[in-house]
mmCIF file of C-alpha atoms in Angstrom:
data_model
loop_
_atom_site.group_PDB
_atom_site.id
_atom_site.type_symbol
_atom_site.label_atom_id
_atom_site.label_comp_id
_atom_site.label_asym_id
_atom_site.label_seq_id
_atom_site.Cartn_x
_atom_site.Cartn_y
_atom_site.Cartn_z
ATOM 1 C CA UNK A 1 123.691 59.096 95.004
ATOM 2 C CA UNK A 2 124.482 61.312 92.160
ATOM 3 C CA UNK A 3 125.663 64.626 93.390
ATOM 4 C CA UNK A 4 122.786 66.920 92.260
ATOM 5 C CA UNK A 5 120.250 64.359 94.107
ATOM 6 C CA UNK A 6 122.997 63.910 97.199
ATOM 7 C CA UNK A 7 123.435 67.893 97.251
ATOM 8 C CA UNK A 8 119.383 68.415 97.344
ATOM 9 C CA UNK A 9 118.900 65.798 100.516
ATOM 10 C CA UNK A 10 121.729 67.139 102.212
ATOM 11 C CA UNK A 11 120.743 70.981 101.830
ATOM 12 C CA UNK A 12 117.381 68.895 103.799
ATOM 13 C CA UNK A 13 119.039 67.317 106.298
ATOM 14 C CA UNK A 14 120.991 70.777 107.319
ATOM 15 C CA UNK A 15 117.696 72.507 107.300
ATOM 16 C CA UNK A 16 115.423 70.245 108.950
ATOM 17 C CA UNK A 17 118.093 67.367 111.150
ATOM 18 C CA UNK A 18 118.091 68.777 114.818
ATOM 19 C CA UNK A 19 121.655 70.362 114.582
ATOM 20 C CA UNK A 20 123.261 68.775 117.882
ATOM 21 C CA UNK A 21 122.196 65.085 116.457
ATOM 22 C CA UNK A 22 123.507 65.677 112.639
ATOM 23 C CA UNK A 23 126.484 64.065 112.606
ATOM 24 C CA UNK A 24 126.757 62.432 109.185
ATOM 25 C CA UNK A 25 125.840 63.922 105.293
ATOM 26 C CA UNK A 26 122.755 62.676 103.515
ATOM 27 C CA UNK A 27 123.117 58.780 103.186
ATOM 28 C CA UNK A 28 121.160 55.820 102.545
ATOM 29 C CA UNK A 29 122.471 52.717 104.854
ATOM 30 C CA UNK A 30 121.700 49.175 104.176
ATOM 31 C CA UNK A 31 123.630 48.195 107.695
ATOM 32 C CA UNK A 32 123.830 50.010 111.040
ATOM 33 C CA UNK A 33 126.162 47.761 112.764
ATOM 34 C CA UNK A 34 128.715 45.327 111.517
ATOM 35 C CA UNK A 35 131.785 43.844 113.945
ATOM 36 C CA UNK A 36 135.159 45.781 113.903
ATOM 37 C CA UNK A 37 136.411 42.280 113.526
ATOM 38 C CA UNK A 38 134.852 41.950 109.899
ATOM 39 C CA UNK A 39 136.479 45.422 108.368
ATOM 40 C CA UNK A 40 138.735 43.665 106.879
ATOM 41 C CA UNK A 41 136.366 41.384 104.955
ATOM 42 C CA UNK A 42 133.784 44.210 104.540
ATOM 43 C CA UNK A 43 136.466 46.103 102.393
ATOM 44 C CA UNK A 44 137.480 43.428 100.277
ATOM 45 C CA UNK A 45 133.668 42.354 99.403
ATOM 46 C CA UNK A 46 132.909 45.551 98.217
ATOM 47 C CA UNK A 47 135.861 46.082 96.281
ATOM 48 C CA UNK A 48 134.697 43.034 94.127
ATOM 49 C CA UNK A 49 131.256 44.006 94.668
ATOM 50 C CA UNK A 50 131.711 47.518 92.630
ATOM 51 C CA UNK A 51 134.729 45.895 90.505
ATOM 52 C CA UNK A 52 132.623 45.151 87.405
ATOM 53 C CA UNK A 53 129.235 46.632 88.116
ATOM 54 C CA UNK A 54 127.779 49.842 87.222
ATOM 55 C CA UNK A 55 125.973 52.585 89.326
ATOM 56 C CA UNK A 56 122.791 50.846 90.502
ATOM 57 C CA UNK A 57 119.517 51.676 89.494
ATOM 58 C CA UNK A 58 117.422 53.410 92.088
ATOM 59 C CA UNK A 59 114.728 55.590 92.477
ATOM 60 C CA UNK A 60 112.994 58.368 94.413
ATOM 61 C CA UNK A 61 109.102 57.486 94.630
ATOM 62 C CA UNK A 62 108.542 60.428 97.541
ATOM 63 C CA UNK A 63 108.308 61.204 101.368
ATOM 64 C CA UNK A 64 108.390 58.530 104.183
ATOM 65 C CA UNK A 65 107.058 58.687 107.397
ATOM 66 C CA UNK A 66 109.639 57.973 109.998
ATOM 67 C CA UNK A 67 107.265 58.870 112.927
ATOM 68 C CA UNK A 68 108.799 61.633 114.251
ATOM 69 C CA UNK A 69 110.843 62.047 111.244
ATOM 70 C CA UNK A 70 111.138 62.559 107.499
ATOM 71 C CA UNK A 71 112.682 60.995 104.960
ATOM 72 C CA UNK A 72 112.928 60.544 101.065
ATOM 73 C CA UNK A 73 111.782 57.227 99.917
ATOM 74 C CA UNK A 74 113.602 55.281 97.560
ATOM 75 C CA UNK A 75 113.708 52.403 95.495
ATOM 76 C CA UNK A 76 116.801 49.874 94.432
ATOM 77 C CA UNK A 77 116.328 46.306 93.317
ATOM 78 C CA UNK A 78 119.807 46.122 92.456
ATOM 79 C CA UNK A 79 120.849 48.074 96.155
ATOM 80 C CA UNK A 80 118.859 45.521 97.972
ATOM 81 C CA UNK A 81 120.290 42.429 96.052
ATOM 82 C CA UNK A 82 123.828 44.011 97.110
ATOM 83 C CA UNK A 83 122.425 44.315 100.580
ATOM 84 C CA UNK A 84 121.131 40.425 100.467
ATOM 85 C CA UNK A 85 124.641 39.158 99.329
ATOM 86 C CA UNK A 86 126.306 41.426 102.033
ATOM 87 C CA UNK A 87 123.715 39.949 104.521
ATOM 88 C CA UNK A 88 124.654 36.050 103.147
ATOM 89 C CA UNK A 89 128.132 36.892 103.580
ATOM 90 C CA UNK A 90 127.796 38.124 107.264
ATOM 91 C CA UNK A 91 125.046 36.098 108.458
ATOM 92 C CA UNK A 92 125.850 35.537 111.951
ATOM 93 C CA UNK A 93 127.593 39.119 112.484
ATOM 94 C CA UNK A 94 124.386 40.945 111.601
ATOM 95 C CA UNK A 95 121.908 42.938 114.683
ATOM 96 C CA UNK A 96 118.833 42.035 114.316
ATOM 97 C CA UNK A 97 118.123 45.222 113.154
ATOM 98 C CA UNK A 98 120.063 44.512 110.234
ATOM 99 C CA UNK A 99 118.871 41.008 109.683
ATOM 100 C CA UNK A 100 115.845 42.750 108.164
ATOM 101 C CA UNK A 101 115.675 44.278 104.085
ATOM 102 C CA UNK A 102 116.060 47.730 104.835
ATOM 103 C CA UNK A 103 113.522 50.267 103.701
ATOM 104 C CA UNK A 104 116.126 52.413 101.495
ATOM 105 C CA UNK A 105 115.781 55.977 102.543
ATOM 106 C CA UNK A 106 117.719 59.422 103.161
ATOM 107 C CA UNK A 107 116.736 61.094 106.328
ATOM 108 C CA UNK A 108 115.859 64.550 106.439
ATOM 109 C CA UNK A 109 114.446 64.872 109.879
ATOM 110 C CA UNK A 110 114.490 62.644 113.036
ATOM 111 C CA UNK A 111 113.666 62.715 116.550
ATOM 112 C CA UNK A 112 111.527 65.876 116.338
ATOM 113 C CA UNK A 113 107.406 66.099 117.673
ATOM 114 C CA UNK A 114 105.166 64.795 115.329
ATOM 115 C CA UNK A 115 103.627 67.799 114.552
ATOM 116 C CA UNK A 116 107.087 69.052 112.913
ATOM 117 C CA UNK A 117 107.162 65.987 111.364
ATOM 118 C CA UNK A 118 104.346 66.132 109.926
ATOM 119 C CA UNK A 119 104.188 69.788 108.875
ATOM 120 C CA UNK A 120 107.832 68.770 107.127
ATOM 121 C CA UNK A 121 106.167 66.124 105.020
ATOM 122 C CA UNK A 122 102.964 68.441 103.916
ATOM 123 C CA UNK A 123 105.336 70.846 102.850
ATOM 124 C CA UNK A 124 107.650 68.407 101.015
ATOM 125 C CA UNK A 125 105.789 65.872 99.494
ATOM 126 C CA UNK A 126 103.913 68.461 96.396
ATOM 127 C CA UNK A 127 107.481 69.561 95.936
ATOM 128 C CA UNK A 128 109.097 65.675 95.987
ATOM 129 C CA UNK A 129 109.210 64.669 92.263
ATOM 130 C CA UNK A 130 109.681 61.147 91.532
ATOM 131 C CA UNK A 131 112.671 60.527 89.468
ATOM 132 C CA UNK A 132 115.058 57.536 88.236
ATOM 133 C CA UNK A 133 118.986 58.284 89.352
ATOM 134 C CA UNK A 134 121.449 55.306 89.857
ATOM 135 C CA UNK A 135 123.967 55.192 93.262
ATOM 136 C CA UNK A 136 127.293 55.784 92.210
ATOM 137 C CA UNK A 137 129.003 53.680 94.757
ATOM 138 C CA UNK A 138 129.388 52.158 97.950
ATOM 139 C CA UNK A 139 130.864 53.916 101.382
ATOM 140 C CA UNK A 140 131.383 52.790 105.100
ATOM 141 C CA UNK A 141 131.932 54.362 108.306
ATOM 142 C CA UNK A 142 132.476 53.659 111.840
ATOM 143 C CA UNK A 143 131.128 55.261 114.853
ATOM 144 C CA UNK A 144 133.897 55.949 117.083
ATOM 145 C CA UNK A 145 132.214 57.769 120.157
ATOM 146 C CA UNK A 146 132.275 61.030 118.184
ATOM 147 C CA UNK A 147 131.574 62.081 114.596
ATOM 148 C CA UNK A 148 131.859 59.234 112.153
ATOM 149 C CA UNK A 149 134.667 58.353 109.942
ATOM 150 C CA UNK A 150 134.832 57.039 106.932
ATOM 151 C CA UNK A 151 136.345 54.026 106.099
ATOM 152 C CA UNK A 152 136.069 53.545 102.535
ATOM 153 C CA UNK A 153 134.716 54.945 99.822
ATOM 154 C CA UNK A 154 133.822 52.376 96.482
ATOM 155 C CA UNK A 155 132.772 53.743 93.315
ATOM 156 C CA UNK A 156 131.458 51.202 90.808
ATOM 157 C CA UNK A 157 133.442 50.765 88.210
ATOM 158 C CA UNK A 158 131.794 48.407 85.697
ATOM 159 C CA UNK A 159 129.943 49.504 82.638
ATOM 160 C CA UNK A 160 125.862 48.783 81.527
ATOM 161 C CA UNK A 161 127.438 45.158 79.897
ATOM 162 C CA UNK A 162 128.383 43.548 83.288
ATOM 163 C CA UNK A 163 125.163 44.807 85.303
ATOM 164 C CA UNK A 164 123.634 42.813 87.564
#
């Protein structure tokens, strides 16, 4: 995300993520799972994949109801055709849960009651301005039975000429 949006979600998350559960920065995540055994592979694919692309289009359309959670809804037909080719290139490796197009979102809130759920988004979503933005890259991290780590961080690199 571009840092003004990423420093706005993540000022949310701190405020409104139950503390003892917020392990990572704002985020949007096309996969929650992939095999150790593919890291290797996973790196080089998105090293090509950000090689000659630009940021990707996206776009924040509002709030999202994550039950007992919040989040900010977004948009990306170029994030999910990166997530389709990642999914082609894996098939086999994936969860089911990541089998699936991913609703692209950045969680503000999560496993709270439903009434501070709720009382989140009727507070947010008058102040949630829908806006165009474009992702500036592609990260991954692994969860190694304590905070996460990164793994790599991919900026694209290409220019409006070679988009997708």
């Amino acid at each position: 995300m571009p840092p003004d949006l990423f420093s706005w979600a993540n000022q949310l998350r701190t405020d409104h993520f139950p503390p003892e559960r917020n392990y990572l920065k704002a985020h949007v995540t096309l996969f929650h799972a992939l095999p150790p055994s593919c890291e290797a592979e996973l790196r080089d694919c998105l090293k090509s994949l950000v090689k000659d692309n630009p940021p990707v289009p996206g776009r924040l359309v509002g709030i999202m109801k994550l039950g007992k959670g919040t989040a900010l809804q977004l948009e990306s037909e170029g994030m999910i055709a990166i997530w389709r080719d990642l999914a082609d290139r894996f098939h086999g490796m994936l969860t089911p849960q990541d089998e699936h197009k991913p609703r692209l979102h950045v969680t503000v809130q999560n496993k709270v009651s439903i009434e501070a759920a709720k009382a989140l988004q009727a507070d947010l979503a008058p102040r949630v301005e829908p806006r165009d933005f474009a992702f500036t890259g592609l990260q991954y991290h692994a969860y190694r039975g304590g905070p996460w780590e990164e793994l790599g961080r991919f900026p694209f690199r290409g220019n409006a000429r070679n988009s997708r």
